[in-house]
């Protein structure tokens, strides 16, 4: 028994002796700690960083390494203290801001992460990267108004990179609870058509269920010779910060619109600034179904939104209906204020009020363009104005043109 006690005492003494670090050269201590960290010996690396900071508290590389050791050992409380020290003493030291950002993400509880950022902010103004991160944390913590206010305040900063602008766009989309809106569209036909002008009015209501926006819409169209109503339900489920979808279903009495229409698309963001769309549309008329495949690619570049889309199908009279379009937006102050334009050939099934022209003449060509502005006032009121021109074959020997205008208003609450 005495031998066992003596051996245990000897082992503890040797262990304690082996942990005592007598090295006084701080560079040697740093490189030894770095080697241990790379070998995933985090506790031993931490012992060396502790020793190094005893000798040289302002050796920032050692403190940064200690933060990484503490992360690996899940000692976030001590890591917080070190990062606060670095931000106070050496904010512009290489990697410090990125370290603070990563640490905020490591704090799994959004309230803890917000408390950390608020503590930093009480000492000095947060940098843009941390402000963008704070908008996300406020949203996660269900502080929608605060999240939106901060996102709007920094959206127009010139130093924002594409990644941060994309994040803020998503935050702004998700921080509105309710919207009501109404859109009026007027289509004037040239004399070649020998038909009266068309009018459409579309009231709608939108509610955001956490990360999913749901829209109920009614479209009433008067074509002088006939009229019809399309009832729609639309949703934008968000699965993650990089993946969301679009689904829509609509029904009518079949006089002007299809009896039923269904739409679905999946959007995937990659490489931060790009977004891919893949989807399909279904139109049901009486006993016939018509399908359209969709592919699109979007790039977010600074204040520009650049998009290309292709709609292939349906097939009618042995002709495959095709639509290709290019869409551009230029943002001003925030996501609600922008100029937009579209150029295209063919008519897509998403153009609800004019797609019936394609059904009658599937093999004939069409070209169109439009331009408009979306403008917000006091963040609650949004106006949109659009003017467009469409040129198409009426039959094999005749061409006609259409002037398209629309005005819309939305109120957020």
mmCIF file of C-alpha atoms in Angstrom:
data_model
loop_
_atom_site.group_PDB
_atom_site.id
_atom_site.type_symbol
_atom_site.label_atom_id
_atom_site.label_comp_id
_atom_site.label_asym_id
_atom_site.label_seq_id
_atom_site.Cartn_x
_atom_site.Cartn_y
_atom_site.Cartn_z
ATOM 1 C CA UNK A 1 0.000 0.000 0.000
ATOM 2 C CA UNK A 2 2.831 2.381 0.897
ATOM 3 C CA UNK A 3 4.593 1.538 -2.395
ATOM 4 C CA UNK A 4 1.446 2.373 -4.375
ATOM 5 C CA UNK A 5 1.038 5.676 -2.512
ATOM 6 C CA UNK A 6 4.676 6.572 -3.141
ATOM 7 C CA UNK A 7 4.422 5.735 -6.850
ATOM 8 C CA UNK A 8 1.269 7.831 -7.196
ATOM 9 C CA UNK A 9 2.943 10.784 -5.453
ATOM 10 C CA UNK A 10 6.017 10.400 -7.669
ATOM 11 C CA UNK A 11 3.853 10.340 -10.834
ATOM 12 C CA UNK A 12 1.963 13.494 -9.833
ATOM 13 C CA UNK A 13 5.221 15.270 -8.976
ATOM 14 C CA UNK A 14 6.817 14.331 -12.300
ATOM 15 C CA UNK A 15 3.695 15.414 -14.194
ATOM 16 C CA UNK A 16 3.608 18.766 -12.440
ATOM 17 C CA UNK A 17 7.340 19.216 -13.091
ATOM 18 C CA UNK A 18 6.882 18.327 -16.750
ATOM 19 C CA UNK A 19 4.121 20.927 -17.091
ATOM 20 C CA UNK A 20 6.310 23.682 -15.665
ATOM 21 C CA UNK A 21 7.633 25.704 -18.572
ATOM 22 C CA UNK A 22 10.939 27.390 -17.856
ATOM 23 C CA UNK A 23 11.500 28.768 -21.365
ATOM 24 C CA UNK A 24 11.834 32.561 -21.405
ATOM 25 C CA UNK A 25 12.222 33.194 -25.116
ATOM 26 C CA UNK A 26 8.714 34.216 -26.177
ATOM 27 C CA UNK A 27 9.314 33.451 -29.857
ATOM 28 C CA UNK A 28 10.375 29.911 -28.973
ATOM 29 C CA UNK A 29 7.311 29.583 -26.742
ATOM 30 C CA UNK A 30 5.033 30.744 -29.571
ATOM 31 C CA UNK A 31 6.426 28.327 -32.148
ATOM 32 C CA UNK A 32 6.316 25.440 -29.686
ATOM 33 C CA UNK A 33 2.690 26.271 -28.824
ATOM 34 C CA UNK A 34 1.864 26.528 -32.534
ATOM 35 C CA UNK A 35 3.395 23.125 -33.210
ATOM 36 C CA UNK A 36 1.383 21.577 -30.379
ATOM 37 C CA UNK A 37 -1.796 23.238 -31.690
ATOM 38 C CA UNK A 38 -1.228 21.826 -35.173
ATOM 39 C CA UNK A 39 -0.797 18.380 -33.583
ATOM 40 C CA UNK A 40 -4.117 18.927 -31.758
ATOM 41 C CA UNK A 41 -2.433 18.925 -28.342
ATOM 42 C CA UNK A 42 -4.612 21.843 -27.333
ATOM 43 C CA UNK A 43 -4.131 21.702 -23.555
ATOM 44 C CA UNK A 44 -0.333 21.613 -23.849
ATOM 45 C CA UNK A 45 -0.443 24.401 -26.410
ATOM 46 C CA UNK A 46 -2.607 26.392 -24.002
ATOM 47 C CA UNK A 47 -0.013 25.915 -21.244
ATOM 48 C CA UNK A 48 2.650 27.404 -23.502
ATOM 49 C CA UNK A 49 0.469 30.352 -24.550
ATOM 50 C CA UNK A 50 -0.284 31.044 -20.880
ATOM 51 C CA UNK A 51 3.447 31.123 -20.176
ATOM 52 C CA UNK A 52 4.118 33.328 -23.185
ATOM 53 C CA UNK A 53 1.512 35.897 -22.124
ATOM 54 C CA UNK A 54 2.901 35.938 -18.577
ATOM 55 C CA UNK A 55 6.195 37.073 -20.069
ATOM 56 C CA UNK A 56 4.773 39.309 -22.822
ATOM 57 C CA UNK A 57 1.098 40.322 -22.445
ATOM 58 C CA UNK A 58 1.250 42.355 -25.683
ATOM 59 C CA UNK A 59 2.499 39.476 -27.855
ATOM 60 C CA UNK A 60 -0.664 39.432 -29.941
ATOM 61 C CA UNK A 61 0.128 36.326 -31.995
ATOM 62 C CA UNK A 62 0.359 34.300 -28.797
ATOM 63 C CA UNK A 63 -2.981 35.674 -27.590
ATOM 64 C CA UNK A 64 -4.618 34.881 -30.914
ATOM 65 C CA UNK A 65 -3.273 31.332 -30.655
ATOM 66 C CA UNK A 66 -4.576 31.077 -27.097
ATOM 67 C CA UNK A 67 -8.038 32.021 -28.345
ATOM 68 C CA UNK A 68 -7.859 29.140 -30.833
ATOM 69 C CA UNK A 69 -6.773 26.758 -28.074
ATOM 70 C CA UNK A 70 -9.665 27.924 -25.902
ATOM 71 C CA UNK A 71 -12.113 27.389 -28.777
ATOM 72 C CA UNK A 72 -10.834 23.857 -29.233
ATOM 73 C CA UNK A 73 -11.274 23.243 -25.510
ATOM 74 C CA UNK A 74 -14.716 24.966 -25.604
ATOM 75 C CA UNK A 75 -13.677 27.523 -22.996
ATOM 76 C CA UNK A 76 -15.598 30.373 -24.633
ATOM 77 C CA UNK A 77 -15.721 32.558 -21.529
ATOM 78 C CA UNK A 78 -11.943 32.957 -21.362
ATOM 79 C CA UNK A 79 -11.777 33.325 -25.149
ATOM 80 C CA UNK A 80 -14.222 36.233 -24.859
ATOM 81 C CA UNK A 81 -11.892 38.036 -22.467
ATOM 82 C CA UNK A 82 -8.916 37.615 -24.785
ATOM 83 C CA UNK A 83 -10.845 38.878 -27.813
ATOM 84 C CA UNK A 84 -12.099 41.897 -25.881
ATOM 85 C CA UNK A 85 -8.488 42.628 -24.944
ATOM 86 C CA UNK A 86 -7.374 42.376 -28.587
ATOM 87 C CA UNK A 87 -10.189 44.596 -29.837
ATOM 88 C CA UNK A 88 -9.349 47.196 -27.216
ATOM 89 C CA UNK A 89 -5.563 47.129 -27.633
ATOM 90 C CA UNK A 90 -5.020 45.996 -31.217
ATOM 91 C CA UNK A 91 -8.209 46.217 -33.289
ATOM 92 C CA UNK A 92 -6.274 46.760 -36.520
ATOM 93 C CA UNK A 93 -3.864 43.896 -35.923
ATOM 94 C CA UNK A 94 -4.156 41.328 -38.761
ATOM 95 C CA UNK A 95 -6.936 38.810 -38.162
ATOM 96 C CA UNK A 96 -8.422 40.374 -35.018
ATOM 97 C CA UNK A 97 -11.741 41.436 -36.583
ATOM 98 C CA UNK A 98 -12.123 38.027 -38.225
ATOM 99 C CA UNK A 99 -11.361 36.421 -34.866
ATOM 100 C CA UNK A 100 -14.147 38.401 -33.190
ATOM 101 C CA UNK A 101 -16.567 37.485 -35.970
ATOM 102 C CA UNK A 102 -15.763 33.788 -35.695
ATOM 103 C CA UNK A 103 -16.050 33.919 -31.924
ATOM 104 C CA UNK A 104 -19.513 35.437 -32.187
ATOM 105 C CA UNK A 105 -20.520 32.517 -34.424
ATOM 106 C CA UNK A 106 -19.050 30.025 -31.949
ATOM 107 C CA UNK A 107 -21.353 31.383 -29.257
ATOM 108 C CA UNK A 108 -24.221 29.078 -30.134
ATOM 109 C CA UNK A 109 -26.815 30.978 -28.112
ATOM 110 C CA UNK A 110 -27.876 34.125 -29.994
ATOM 111 C CA UNK A 111 -28.412 35.991 -26.715
ATOM 112 C CA UNK A 112 -24.838 35.262 -25.584
ATOM 113 C CA UNK A 113 -23.517 36.356 -28.978
ATOM 114 C CA UNK A 114 -25.559 39.574 -28.840
ATOM 115 C CA UNK A 115 -24.342 40.262 -25.303
ATOM 116 C CA UNK A 116 -20.758 39.887 -26.553
ATOM 117 C CA UNK A 117 -21.331 42.332 -29.426
ATOM 118 C CA UNK A 118 -23.177 44.786 -27.181
ATOM 119 C CA UNK A 119 -20.256 44.686 -24.761
ATOM 120 C CA UNK A 120 -17.862 45.497 -27.577
ATOM 121 C CA UNK A 121 -20.150 48.230 -28.893
ATOM 122 C CA UNK A 122 -20.310 49.914 -25.506
ATOM 123 C CA UNK A 123 -16.571 50.534 -25.803
ATOM 124 C CA UNK A 124 -16.326 51.498 -29.464
ATOM 125 C CA UNK A 125 -18.308 51.410 -32.703
ATOM 126 C CA UNK A 126 -18.534 48.004 -34.347
ATOM 127 C CA UNK A 127 -16.997 47.498 -37.757
ATOM 128 C CA UNK A 128 -19.193 46.738 -40.778
ATOM 129 C CA UNK A 129 -18.604 42.977 -40.640
ATOM 130 C CA UNK A 130 -19.731 42.783 -37.027
ATOM 131 C CA UNK A 131 -22.736 45.035 -37.699
ATOM 132 C CA UNK A 132 -23.867 42.724 -40.489
ATOM 133 C CA UNK A 133 -23.478 39.771 -38.148
ATOM 134 C CA UNK A 134 -25.472 41.628 -35.501
ATOM 135 C CA UNK A 135 -28.439 42.016 -37.890
ATOM 136 C CA UNK A 136 -28.514 38.219 -38.246
ATOM 137 C CA UNK A 137 -28.286 37.648 -34.496
ATOM 138 C CA UNK A 138 -31.062 40.157 -33.781
ATOM 139 C CA UNK A 139 -33.265 38.328 -36.272
ATOM 140 C CA UNK A 140 -32.440 34.949 -34.695
ATOM 141 C CA UNK A 141 -33.327 36.469 -31.326
ATOM 142 C CA UNK A 142 -36.733 37.559 -32.771
ATOM 143 C CA UNK A 143 -35.866 41.255 -32.535
ATOM 144 C CA UNK A 144 -37.174 41.926 -36.027
ATOM 145 C CA UNK A 145 -37.569 45.704 -35.768
ATOM 146 C CA UNK A 146 -34.056 46.184 -34.402
ATOM 147 C CA UNK A 147 -32.611 43.858 -37.028
ATOM 148 C CA UNK A 148 -34.342 45.704 -39.852
ATOM 149 C CA UNK A 149 -33.383 49.153 -38.555
ATOM 150 C CA UNK A 150 -29.695 48.205 -38.391
ATOM 151 C CA UNK A 151 -29.772 46.520 -41.818
ATOM 152 C CA UNK A 152 -31.342 49.618 -43.403
ATOM 153 C CA UNK A 153 -28.787 51.872 -41.697
ATOM 154 C CA UNK A 154 -25.777 50.079 -43.187
ATOM 155 C CA UNK A 155 -27.130 48.703 -46.491
ATOM 156 C CA UNK A 156 -25.871 51.673 -48.509
ATOM 157 C CA UNK A 157 -22.334 51.681 -47.071
ATOM 158 C CA UNK A 158 -19.830 51.806 -49.937
ATOM 159 C CA UNK A 159 -17.401 49.468 -48.166
ATOM 160 C CA UNK A 160 -19.908 46.599 -48.031
ATOM 161 C CA UNK A 161 -18.724 43.633 -50.051
ATOM 162 C CA UNK A 162 -21.031 41.412 -52.114
ATOM 163 C CA UNK A 163 -21.290 38.744 -49.395
ATOM 164 C CA UNK A 164 -22.452 41.199 -46.755
ATOM 165 C CA UNK A 165 -24.889 42.897 -49.126
ATOM 166 C CA UNK A 166 -26.440 39.517 -49.926
ATOM 167 C CA UNK A 167 -26.812 38.773 -46.193
ATOM 168 C CA UNK A 168 -28.499 42.131 -45.600
ATOM 169 C CA UNK A 169 -30.877 41.561 -48.511
ATOM 170 C CA UNK A 170 -32.018 38.325 -46.878
ATOM 171 C CA UNK A 171 -32.371 40.028 -43.489
ATOM 172 C CA UNK A 172 -34.510 42.793 -44.999
ATOM 173 C CA UNK A 173 -36.701 40.250 -46.772
ATOM 174 C CA UNK A 174 -37.325 38.410 -43.510
ATOM 175 C CA UNK A 175 -37.975 41.365 -41.202
ATOM 176 C CA UNK A 176 -41.372 42.409 -42.536
ATOM 177 C CA UNK A 177 -44.414 40.897 -40.788
ATOM 178 C CA UNK A 178 -47.305 41.962 -43.032
ATOM 179 C CA UNK A 179 -47.826 43.696 -46.355
ATOM 180 C CA UNK A 180 -50.915 44.667 -48.309
ATOM 181 C CA UNK A 181 -50.620 45.774 -51.896
ATOM 182 C CA UNK A 182 -52.448 46.493 -55.097
ATOM 183 C CA UNK A 183 -51.236 46.587 -58.711
ATOM 184 C CA UNK A 184 -53.018 47.982 -61.766
ATOM 185 C CA UNK A 185 -51.903 46.969 -65.271
ATOM 186 C CA UNK A 186 -53.018 48.465 -68.592
ATOM 187 C CA UNK A 187 -52.198 46.959 -72.006
ATOM 188 C CA UNK A 188 -52.754 48.998 -75.165
ATOM 189 C CA UNK A 189 -52.807 47.120 -78.485
ATOM 190 C CA UNK A 190 -51.824 48.611 -81.822
ATOM 191 C CA UNK A 191 -54.433 48.759 -84.585
ATOM 192 C CA UNK A 192 -53.030 45.584 -86.153
ATOM 193 C CA UNK A 193 -54.708 43.507 -83.455
ATOM 194 C CA UNK A 194 -58.214 44.848 -83.974
ATOM 195 C CA UNK A 195 -58.990 44.408 -80.277
ATOM 196 C CA UNK A 196 -59.733 46.632 -77.298
ATOM 197 C CA UNK A 197 -57.261 47.297 -74.520
ATOM 198 C CA UNK A 198 -56.908 44.996 -71.494
ATOM 199 C CA UNK A 199 -56.948 45.958 -67.817
ATOM 200 C CA UNK A 200 -55.949 43.947 -64.748
ATOM 201 C CA UNK A 201 -56.144 44.780 -61.065
ATOM 202 C CA UNK A 202 -54.407 42.581 -58.464
ATOM 203 C CA UNK A 203 -54.835 43.113 -54.704
ATOM 204 C CA UNK A 204 -52.737 40.914 -52.385
ATOM 205 C CA UNK A 205 -51.865 40.270 -48.757
ATOM 206 C CA UNK A 206 -48.523 38.946 -47.481
ATOM 207 C CA UNK A 207 -47.647 37.550 -44.061
ATOM 208 C CA UNK A 208 -44.203 36.343 -42.985
ATOM 209 C CA UNK A 209 -44.213 33.256 -40.797
ATOM 210 C CA UNK A 210 -40.721 33.491 -39.339
ATOM 211 C CA UNK A 211 -38.617 32.555 -42.411
ATOM 212 C CA UNK A 212 -41.481 31.843 -44.821
ATOM 213 C CA UNK A 213 -43.428 34.529 -46.703
ATOM 214 C CA UNK A 214 -46.979 33.578 -47.748
ATOM 215 C CA UNK A 215 -48.974 35.683 -50.235
ATOM 216 C CA UNK A 216 -52.669 35.534 -51.135
ATOM 217 C CA UNK A 217 -53.498 37.316 -54.399
ATOM 218 C CA UNK A 218 -56.560 37.923 -56.595
ATOM 219 C CA UNK A 219 -56.144 38.903 -60.262
ATOM 220 C CA UNK A 220 -59.161 40.397 -62.035
ATOM 221 C CA UNK A 221 -58.775 40.931 -65.793
ATOM 222 C CA UNK A 222 -61.170 42.789 -68.089
ATOM 223 C CA UNK A 223 -60.597 42.138 -71.814
ATOM 224 C CA UNK A 224 -63.800 43.908 -72.929
ATOM 225 C CA UNK A 225 -65.022 40.781 -74.734
ATOM 226 C CA UNK A 226 -64.465 38.635 -71.636
ATOM 227 C CA UNK A 227 -63.335 38.811 -68.035
ATOM 228 C CA UNK A 228 -61.900 36.416 -65.482
ATOM 229 C CA UNK A 229 -60.480 36.036 -61.968
ATOM 230 C CA UNK A 230 -57.405 34.074 -60.919
ATOM 231 C CA UNK A 231 -56.997 33.242 -57.206
ATOM 232 C CA UNK A 232 -53.418 32.570 -56.126
ATOM 233 C CA UNK A 233 -51.596 31.355 -53.034
ATOM 234 C CA UNK A 234 -47.824 31.797 -53.050
ATOM 235 C CA UNK A 235 -45.046 30.981 -50.586
ATOM 236 C CA UNK A 236 -41.274 31.392 -50.251
ATOM 237 C CA UNK A 237 -40.045 28.768 -47.748
ATOM 238 C CA UNK A 238 -36.480 29.411 -46.520
ATOM 239 C CA UNK A 239 -34.481 26.292 -45.630
ATOM 240 C CA UNK A 240 -31.155 27.949 -44.784
ATOM 241 C CA UNK A 241 -29.195 31.127 -45.452
ATOM 242 C CA UNK A 242 -28.240 29.655 -48.836
ATOM 243 C CA UNK A 243 -31.316 27.714 -49.921
ATOM 244 C CA UNK A 244 -34.934 28.817 -50.367
ATOM 245 C CA UNK A 245 -37.827 27.972 -52.662
ATOM 246 C CA UNK A 246 -40.875 29.388 -54.410
ATOM 247 C CA UNK A 247 -44.240 27.634 -54.728
ATOM 248 C CA UNK A 248 -47.485 28.928 -56.221
ATOM 249 C CA UNK A 249 -50.901 27.532 -56.970
ATOM 250 C CA UNK A 250 -53.730 29.337 -58.724
ATOM 251 C CA UNK A 251 -57.277 28.475 -59.762
ATOM 252 C CA UNK A 252 -59.861 30.187 -61.962
ATOM 253 C CA UNK A 253 -63.083 29.485 -63.864
ATOM 254 C CA UNK A 254 -61.033 28.937 -67.030
ATOM 255 C CA UNK A 255 -62.503 31.775 -69.116
ATOM 256 C CA UNK A 256 -59.386 33.980 -69.255
ATOM 257 C CA UNK A 257 -56.857 32.206 -67.081
ATOM 258 C CA UNK A 258 -56.053 28.475 -66.945
ATOM 259 C CA UNK A 259 -58.312 26.345 -64.744
ATOM 260 C CA UNK A 260 -55.297 25.674 -62.575
ATOM 261 C CA UNK A 261 -51.667 26.742 -62.535
ATOM 262 C CA UNK A 262 -48.867 25.448 -60.291
ATOM 263 C CA UNK A 263 -45.294 26.654 -59.977
ATOM 264 C CA UNK A 264 -42.219 25.610 -58.018
ATOM 265 C CA UNK A 265 -38.571 26.690 -58.023
ATOM 266 C CA UNK A 266 -35.568 25.983 -55.815
ATOM 267 C CA UNK A 267 -32.903 28.673 -55.337
ATOM 268 C CA UNK A 268 -29.381 27.777 -54.206
ATOM 269 C CA UNK A 269 -26.728 30.366 -53.404
ATOM 270 C CA UNK A 270 -23.110 29.383 -54.077
ATOM 271 C CA UNK A 271 -19.751 31.140 -53.966
ATOM 272 C CA UNK A 272 -21.579 33.812 -51.981
ATOM 273 C CA UNK A 273 -22.519 36.011 -54.939
ATOM 274 C CA UNK A 274 -24.210 33.515 -57.284
ATOM 275 C CA UNK A 275 -27.680 31.985 -57.120
ATOM 276 C CA UNK A 276 -29.011 29.112 -59.221
ATOM 277 C CA UNK A 277 -32.704 28.532 -59.918
ATOM 278 C CA UNK A 278 -34.249 25.299 -61.112
ATOM 279 C CA UNK A 279 -37.983 24.789 -61.365
ATOM 280 C CA UNK A 280 -41.120 23.971 -63.329
ATOM 281 C CA UNK A 281 -44.547 25.383 -64.183
ATOM 282 C CA UNK A 282 -47.798 23.523 -64.841
ATOM 283 C CA UNK A 283 -50.828 24.990 -66.659
ATOM 284 C CA UNK A 284 -54.060 23.006 -66.749
ATOM 285 C CA UNK A 285 -56.729 23.876 -69.325
ATOM 286 C CA UNK A 286 -59.882 21.711 -69.352
ATOM 287 C CA UNK A 287 -58.387 18.261 -69.892
ATOM 288 C CA UNK A 288 -54.910 19.353 -71.082
ATOM 289 C CA UNK A 289 -51.731 19.829 -69.028
ATOM 290 C CA UNK A 290 -48.792 21.934 -70.219
ATOM 291 C CA UNK A 291 -45.376 21.851 -68.543
ATOM 292 C CA UNK A 292 -42.512 24.353 -68.583
ATOM 293 C CA UNK A 293 -38.971 23.795 -67.293
ATOM 294 C CA UNK A 294 -37.039 26.713 -65.820
ATOM 295 C CA UNK A 295 -33.356 27.429 -65.252
ATOM 296 C CA UNK A 296 -31.879 30.691 -64.027
ATOM 297 C CA UNK A 297 -28.632 32.183 -62.776
ATOM 298 C CA UNK A 298 -28.266 35.344 -60.697
ATOM 299 C CA UNK A 299 -25.157 37.275 -59.712
ATOM 300 C CA UNK A 300 -25.047 39.893 -56.960
ATOM 301 C CA UNK A 301 -22.326 42.396 -57.794
ATOM 302 C CA UNK A 302 -22.116 45.465 -55.597
ATOM 303 C CA UNK A 303 -25.398 47.331 -56.051
ATOM 304 C CA UNK A 304 -26.334 45.294 -59.122
ATOM 305 C CA UNK A 305 -28.608 42.277 -59.404
ATOM 306 C CA UNK A 306 -27.931 40.488 -62.708
ATOM 307 C CA UNK A 307 -30.171 37.617 -63.744
ATOM 308 C CA UNK A 308 -30.738 35.385 -66.749
ATOM 309 C CA UNK A 309 -33.639 32.912 -67.047
ATOM 310 C CA UNK A 310 -34.858 30.399 -69.582
ATOM 311 C CA UNK A 311 -38.379 28.924 -69.818
ATOM 312 C CA UNK A 312 -38.586 25.863 -72.067
ATOM 313 C CA UNK A 313 -42.066 24.500 -72.902
ATOM 314 C CA UNK A 314 -44.869 23.741 -73.078
ATOM 315 C CA UNK A 315 -45.218 22.080 -76.458
ATOM 316 C CA UNK A 316 -48.198 23.127 -78.568
ATOM 317 C CA UNK A 317 -48.945 22.303 -82.213
ATOM 318 C CA UNK A 318 -45.552 20.551 -82.438
ATOM 319 C CA UNK A 319 -43.832 23.767 -81.338
ATOM 320 C CA UNK A 320 -41.832 24.112 -78.113
ATOM 321 C CA UNK A 321 -42.563 27.495 -76.560
ATOM 322 C CA UNK A 322 -39.356 29.191 -75.406
ATOM 323 C CA UNK A 323 -38.694 32.331 -73.413
ATOM 324 C CA UNK A 324 -35.287 33.818 -72.637
ATOM 325 C CA UNK A 325 -34.925 36.909 -70.520
ATOM 326 C CA UNK A 326 -32.308 39.113 -68.877
ATOM 327 C CA UNK A 327 -33.155 41.034 -65.704
ATOM 328 C CA UNK A 328 -31.164 43.836 -64.097
ATOM 329 C CA UNK A 329 -31.643 45.801 -60.899
ATOM 330 C CA UNK A 330 -29.612 48.703 -59.593
ATOM 331 C CA UNK A 331 -30.107 49.373 -55.871
ATOM 332 C CA UNK A 332 -29.963 52.820 -54.332
ATOM 333 C CA UNK A 333 -30.249 53.236 -50.561
ATOM 334 C CA UNK A 334 -31.528 49.759 -49.736
ATOM 335 C CA UNK A 335 -33.319 46.712 -51.081
ATOM 336 C CA UNK A 336 -36.606 48.626 -51.489
ATOM 337 C CA UNK A 337 -35.182 51.351 -53.737
ATOM 338 C CA UNK A 338 -34.000 50.289 -57.155
ATOM 339 C CA UNK A 339 -34.286 50.663 -60.904
ATOM 340 C CA UNK A 340 -35.110 47.514 -62.863
ATOM 341 C CA UNK A 341 -35.216 46.445 -66.471
ATOM 342 C CA UNK A 342 -36.004 43.326 -68.470
ATOM 343 C CA UNK A 343 -35.259 42.289 -72.039
ATOM 344 C CA UNK A 344 -36.576 39.083 -73.516
ATOM 345 C CA UNK A 345 -37.749 37.014 -76.396
ATOM 346 C CA UNK A 346 -40.873 34.876 -76.143
ATOM 347 C CA UNK A 347 -43.445 35.096 -73.344
ATOM 348 C CA UNK A 348 -43.053 33.115 -70.123
ATOM 349 C CA UNK A 349 -45.910 31.436 -68.195
ATOM 350 C CA UNK A 350 -45.096 33.792 -65.304
ATOM 351 C CA UNK A 351 -46.601 36.617 -67.405
ATOM 352 C CA UNK A 352 -50.102 35.690 -66.268
ATOM 353 C CA UNK A 353 -52.078 38.327 -68.120
ATOM 354 C CA UNK A 354 -50.492 37.914 -71.577
ATOM 355 C CA UNK A 355 -49.423 34.257 -71.742
ATOM 356 C CA UNK A 356 -52.725 33.302 -73.388
ATOM 357 C CA UNK A 357 -51.388 34.971 -76.543
ATOM 358 C CA UNK A 358 -48.735 32.239 -76.709
ATOM 359 C CA UNK A 359 -51.379 29.522 -76.482
ATOM 360 C CA UNK A 360 -53.082 30.873 -79.588
ATOM 361 C CA UNK A 361 -49.865 31.365 -81.571
ATOM 362 C CA UNK A 362 -47.167 29.062 -80.126
ATOM 363 C CA UNK A 363 -44.836 29.213 -83.133
ATOM 364 C CA UNK A 364 -44.792 32.982 -83.556
ATOM 365 C CA UNK A 365 -42.027 35.207 -82.242
ATOM 366 C CA UNK A 366 -42.221 37.931 -79.619
ATOM 367 C CA UNK A 367 -39.723 40.468 -78.277
ATOM 368 C CA UNK A 368 -40.214 42.748 -75.330
ATOM 369 C CA UNK A 369 -38.560 45.097 -72.888
ATOM 370 C CA UNK A 370 -39.603 47.026 -69.816
ATOM 371 C CA UNK A 371 -38.120 49.423 -67.320
ATOM 372 C CA UNK A 372 -39.331 50.619 -63.956
ATOM 373 C CA UNK A 373 -38.590 51.943 -60.519
ATOM 374 C CA UNK A 374 -39.350 50.659 -57.026
ATOM 375 C CA UNK A 375 -39.339 53.404 -54.403
ATOM 376 C CA UNK A 376 -40.002 53.354 -50.651
ATOM 377 C CA UNK A 377 -41.122 56.201 -48.388
ATOM 378 C CA UNK A 378 -40.583 56.017 -44.618
ATOM 379 C CA UNK A 379 -39.942 52.225 -44.987
ATOM 380 C CA UNK A 380 -43.703 51.456 -44.746
ATOM 381 C CA UNK A 381 -44.863 52.714 -48.141
ATOM 382 C CA UNK A 382 -43.585 51.269 -51.423
ATOM 383 C CA UNK A 383 -44.511 52.429 -54.923
ATOM 384 C CA UNK A 384 -43.644 50.751 -58.202
ATOM 385 C CA UNK A 385 -43.988 52.099 -61.728
ATOM 386 C CA UNK A 386 -43.348 50.079 -64.907
ATOM 387 C CA UNK A 387 -43.565 50.803 -68.625
ATOM 388 C CA UNK A 388 -42.959 48.202 -71.313
ATOM 389 C CA UNK A 389 -43.148 47.478 -74.995
ATOM 390 C CA UNK A 390 -43.877 44.135 -76.702
ATOM 391 C CA UNK A 391 -43.539 43.396 -80.401
ATOM 392 C CA UNK A 392 -44.854 40.089 -81.750
ATOM 393 C CA UNK A 393 -46.159 38.181 -84.715
ATOM 394 C CA UNK A 394 -49.944 38.239 -84.819
ATOM 395 C CA UNK A 395 -49.934 35.767 -87.680
ATOM 396 C CA UNK A 396 -47.452 34.763 -90.358
ATOM 397 C CA UNK A 397 -48.017 37.991 -92.279
ATOM 398 C CA UNK A 398 -48.833 40.550 -89.596
ATOM 399 C CA UNK A 399 -46.946 41.996 -86.664
ATOM 400 C CA UNK A 400 -48.284 44.092 -83.830
ATOM 401 C CA UNK A 401 -47.094 45.949 -80.763
ATOM 402 C CA UNK A 402 -48.327 46.446 -77.238
ATOM 403 C CA UNK A 403 -47.649 49.208 -74.733
ATOM 404 C CA UNK A 404 -47.747 47.890 -71.182
ATOM 405 C CA UNK A 405 -47.942 50.056 -68.092
ATOM 406 C CA UNK A 406 -48.461 49.230 -64.443
ATOM 407 C CA UNK A 407 -48.464 51.010 -61.122
ATOM 408 C CA UNK A 408 -48.347 49.360 -57.723
ATOM 409 C CA UNK A 409 -48.504 50.315 -54.052
ATOM 410 C CA UNK A 410 -47.608 48.280 -50.955
ATOM 411 C CA UNK A 411 -47.992 49.068 -47.271
ATOM 412 C CA UNK A 412 -45.952 47.262 -44.616
ATOM 413 C CA UNK A 413 -47.009 46.828 -41.016
#
